[in-house]
Coordinates of N, CA, C and O in Angstrom, one line a residue:
M291 N 0.9 -1.2 0.0 CA 0.0 0.0 0.0 C 0.9 1.2 0.0 O 1.8 1.3 0.8
T292 N 0.6 2.2 -0.9 CA 1.4 3.4 -1.0 C 1.0 4.4 0.1 O 0.0 4.2 0.8
E293 N 1.9 5.3 0.3 CA 1.6 6.3 1.4 C 0.3 7.1 1.1 O -0.5 7.3 2.0
N294 N 0.1 7.4 -0.2 CA -1.2 8.1 -0.5 C -2.4 7.2 -0.3 O -3.4 7.7 0.2
E295 N -2.3 5.9 -0.6 CA -3.4 5.0 -0.3 C -3.7 4.9 1.2 O -4.8 4.8 1.6
I296 N -2.6 4.8 1.9 CA -2.8 4.8 3.4 C -3.5 6.0 3.9 O -4.4 5.9 4.7
K297 N -3.1 7.2 3.4 CA -3.7 8.4 3.9 C -5.2 8.5 3.5 O -6.1 8.9 4.2
E298 N -5.5 8.1 2.2 CA -6.9 8.1 1.8 C -7.7 7.1 2.6 O -8.9 7.4 3.0
K299 N -7.2 5.9 2.8 CA -8.0 4.9 3.5 C -8.2 5.3 5.0 O -9.2 5.2 5.6
S300 N -7.1 5.9 5.6 CA -7.2 6.4 6.9 C -8.2 7.4 7.1 O -9.0 7.4 8.1
F301 N -8.3 8.4 6.1 CA -9.2 9.5 6.2 C -10.7 8.9 6.2 O -11.5 9.4 7.0
M302 N -10.9 8.0 5.3 CA -12.3 7.4 5.2 C -12.7 6.7 6.5 O -13.8 6.8 7.0
I303 N -11.7 5.9 7.1 CA -12.0 5.2 8.3 C -12.2 6.2 9.5 O -13.1 6.1 10.3
A304 N -11.3 7.2 9.6 CA -11.4 8.2 10.6 C -12.7 9.0 10.5 O -13.3 9.2 11.6
D305 N -13.1 9.3 9.3 CA -14.4 10.0 9.1 C -15.6 9.2 9.6 O -16.4 9.7 10.3
T306 N -15.6 7.9 9.3 CA -16.6 7.1 9.8 C -16.7 7.0 11.3 O -17.7 7.1 11.9
I307 N -15.5 6.7 11.9 CA -15.4 6.6 13.4 C -15.8 7.9 14.0 O -16.6 8.0 15.0
Y308 N -15.3 9.1 13.5 CA -15.6 10.4 14.1 C -17.0 10.7 14.1 O -17.6 11.0 15.1
F309 N -17.7 10.5 13.0 CA -19.1 10.8 12.9 C -20.0 9.8 13.6 O -21.1 10.2 14.1
T310 N -19.6 8.6 13.7 CA -20.3 7.6 14.6 C -20.3 8.1 16.0 O -21.3 8.0 16.7
F311 N -19.1 8.6 16.5 CA -19.0 9.1 17.8 C -19.9 10.4 18.0 O -20.6 10.5 18.9
I312 N -19.8 11.3 17.0 CA -20.5 12.5 17.1 C -22.0 12.3 17.1 O -22.8 12.9 17.9
D313 N -22.5 11.3 16.3 CA -23.9 11.0 16.3 C -24.5 10.5 17.6 O -25.7 10.5 17.8
E314 N -23.6 10.0 18.4 CA -24.0 9.4 19.7 C -24.2 10.5 20.8 O -24.7 10.2 21.9
L315 N -23.7 11.7 20.5 CA -23.7 12.8 21.5 C -25.0 13.5 21.4 O -25.7 13.5 20.4
S316 N -25.3 14.2 22.5 CA -26.5 15.1 22.6 C -26.2 16.3 21.7 O -25.0 16.6 21.4
P317 N -27.2 17.0 21.2 CA -26.9 18.2 20.4 C -26.0 19.2 21.1 O -25.1 19.8 20.5
Y318 N -26.2 19.4 22.4 CA -25.3 20.3 23.1 C -23.8 19.8 23.1 O -22.9 20.6 22.8
E319 N -23.6 18.5 23.3 CA -22.3 18.0 23.2 C -21.7 18.0 21.8 O -20.5 18.3 21.6
Q320 N -22.6 17.8 20.8 CA -22.1 17.8 19.4 C -21.5 19.2 19.0 O -20.5 19.3 18.3
E321 N -22.1 20.3 19.6 CA -21.6 21.6 19.3 C -20.2 21.9 19.7 O -19.6 22.9 19.3
K322 N -19.7 21.0 20.6 CA -18.3 21.2 21.1 C -17.4 20.7 19.9 O -16.2 21.1 19.9
F323 N -17.9 19.9 19.0 CA -17.0 19.3 18.0 C -17.4 19.8 16.6 O -16.5 19.9 15.7
V324 N -18.7 20.0 16.3 CA -19.1 20.3 14.9 C -20.2 21.4 15.0 O -21.1 21.4 15.9
I325 N -20.0 22.4 14.2 CA -21.0 23.5 14.1 C -21.4 23.7 12.7 O -20.8 23.3 11.7
S326 N -22.5 24.4 12.5 CA -23.0 24.8 11.2 C -22.0 25.7 10.5 O -21.5 26.6 11.1
D327 N -21.9 25.4 9.2 CA -20.9 26.2 8.4 C -21.7 27.2 7.6 O -22.3 26.9 6.6
K328 N -21.8 28.4 8.1 CA -22.5 29.5 7.5 C -22.1 29.9 6.1 O -22.8 30.5 5.4
D329 N -20.9 29.4 5.7 CA -20.3 29.7 4.4 C -20.7 28.6 3.4 O -20.4 28.7 2.2
N330 N -21.4 27.6 3.9 CA -21.8 26.4 3.0 C -23.3 26.4 2.9 O -24.0 25.8 3.7
T331 N -23.9 27.1 1.9 CA -25.3 27.2 1.8 C -25.8 26.7 0.4 O -25.0 26.7 -0.5
D332 N -27.1 26.4 0.3 CA -27.6 26.0 -1.0 C -28.1 27.3 -1.7 O -27.9 28.4 -1.2
N333 N -28.7 27.2 -2.9 CA -29.1 28.3 -3.7 C -30.2 29.2 -3.0 O -30.5 30.2 -3.5
K334 N -30.8 28.6 -2.0 CA -31.9 29.4 -1.2 C -31.3 30.0 0.0 O -32.1 30.6 0.8
G335 N -30.0 29.9 0.3 CA -29.4 30.5 1.5 C -29.5 29.6 2.7 O -29.1 30.1 3.8
N336 N -30.0 28.4 2.6 CA -30.1 27.5 3.7 C -28.7 26.9 4.0 O -28.0 26.5 3.1
I337 N -28.3 26.8 5.3 CA -27.0 26.2 5.6 C -27.1 24.7 5.4 O -28.0 24.1 5.9
V338 N -26.2 24.2 4.6 CA -26.3 22.8 4.3 C -25.0 22.0 4.7 O -24.9 20.8 4.5
G339 N -24.1 22.7 5.4 CA -22.9 22.0 5.7 C -22.5 22.3 7.2 O -23.0 23.1 7.8
T340 N -21.5 21.5 7.6 CA -20.9 21.7 8.9 C -19.4 21.9 8.8 O -18.8 21.6 7.8
K341 N -18.8 22.3 9.9 CA -17.4 22.3 10.0 C -17.0 22.0 11.5 O -17.8 22.1 12.4
N342 N -15.8 21.5 11.6 CA -15.3 21.1 12.9 C -14.9 22.3 13.7 O -14.3 23.3 13.1
T343 N -15.1 22.3 15.0 CA -14.5 23.3 15.9 C -13.0 22.9 16.1 O -12.5 21.9 15.6
D344 N -12.3 23.8 16.8 CA -10.9 23.5 17.1 C -10.8 22.1 17.8 O -9.9 21.3 17.5
L345 N -11.7 21.9 18.7 CA -11.7 20.6 19.5 C -12.0 19.4 18.5 O -11.4 18.4 18.5
G346 N -12.9 19.7 17.6 CA -13.3 18.6 16.6 C -12.1 18.3 15.7 O -11.9 17.1 15.4
I347 N -11.4 19.3 15.3 CA -10.2 19.1 14.4 C -9.2 18.3 15.2 O -8.6 17.4 14.6
E348 N -9.0 18.7 16.4 CA -8.0 18.0 17.2 C -8.4 16.5 17.4 O -7.5 15.6 17.2
V349 N -9.6 16.2 17.7 CA -10.1 14.8 17.9 C -10.0 14.1 16.6 O -9.5 12.9 16.5
F350 N -10.5 14.7 15.5 CA -10.4 14.0 14.2 C -8.9 13.7 13.8 O -8.6 12.6 13.4
D351 N -8.1 14.7 13.9 CA -6.7 14.5 13.6 C -6.0 13.4 14.4 O -5.2 12.6 13.9
S352 N -6.4 13.3 15.7 CA -5.9 12.2 16.6 C -6.3 10.9 16.1 O -5.5 9.9 16.0
I353 N -7.6 10.7 15.7 CA -8.1 9.5 15.2 C -7.4 9.1 13.9 O -6.9 8.0 13.7
N354 N -7.3 10.1 13.0 CA -6.7 9.9 11.7 C -5.2 9.5 11.8 O -4.8 8.5 11.2
N355 N -4.5 10.2 12.7 CA -3.0 9.9 12.9 C -2.8 8.5 13.5 O -1.9 7.8 13.1
T356 N -3.7 8.1 14.4 CA -3.6 6.8 15.0 C -3.8 5.7 13.9 O -3.1 4.7 13.8
I357 N -4.8 5.9 13.1 CA -5.1 4.9 12.0 C -3.9 4.9 11.0 O -3.5 3.8 10.6
I358 N -3.4 6.0 10.6 CA -2.2 6.1 9.7 C -1.1 5.2 10.3 O -0.5 4.4 9.6
E359 N -0.8 5.4 11.6 CA 0.3 4.7 12.2 C 0.0 3.2 12.2 O 0.9 2.4 11.9
L360 N -1.2 2.8 12.5 CA -1.5 1.4 12.5 C -1.4 0.8 11.1 O -0.9 -0.3 10.9
L361 N -1.9 1.5 10.1 CA -1.8 1.0 8.7 C -0.4 0.9 8.2 O 0.0 0.0 7.5
E362 N 0.4 1.9 8.6 CA 1.8 1.9 8.2 C 2.6 0.7 8.9 O 3.4 0.0 8.3
Q363 N 2.2 0.5 10.1 CA 2.8 -0.6 10.9 C 2.4 -2.0 10.2 O 3.2 -2.8 10.0
Q364 N 1.1 -2.1 9.9 CA 0.7 -3.3 9.2 C 1.4 -3.5 7.9 O 1.8 -4.6 7.5
A365 N 1.5 -2.4 7.1 CA 2.2 -2.5 5.8 C 3.6 -2.9 6.0 O 4.1 -3.7 5.2
S366 N 4.3 -2.4 7.0 CA 5.7 -2.7 7.2 C 5.8 -4.2 7.7 O 6.8 -4.9 7.2
E367 N 4.9 -4.7 8.5 CA 5.0 -6.1 8.9 C 4.7 -7.0 7.7 O 5.3 -8.1 7.7
Q368 N 3.9 -6.6 6.8 CA 3.6 -7.5 5.7 C 4.8 -7.6 4.7 O 5.0 -8.6 4.1
K369 N 5.6 -6.5 4.7 CA 6.8 -6.5 3.8 C 7.9 -7.3 4.4 O 8.7 -7.9 3.7
G370 N 8.0 -7.2 5.8 CA 9.1 -7.8 6.4 C 9.0 -9.2 6.8 O 9.7 -10.0 7.0

């Protein structure tokens, strides 16, 4: 697996884990991690997207980096 493939796979896994976690939180707790993105609207002006807060970015990056490390370790073990 190439470095790019590892990063792409890790991002998809991290995204799934992160939003599975977020979906289990109450709306009040969710706002600590994800907020409405006022810059992401449809043609009627309705907000249609979200963005991570600083804490959300930190948590997502931590999940993603852990997965990258595990995938790199697995790839290294398969080669060796």
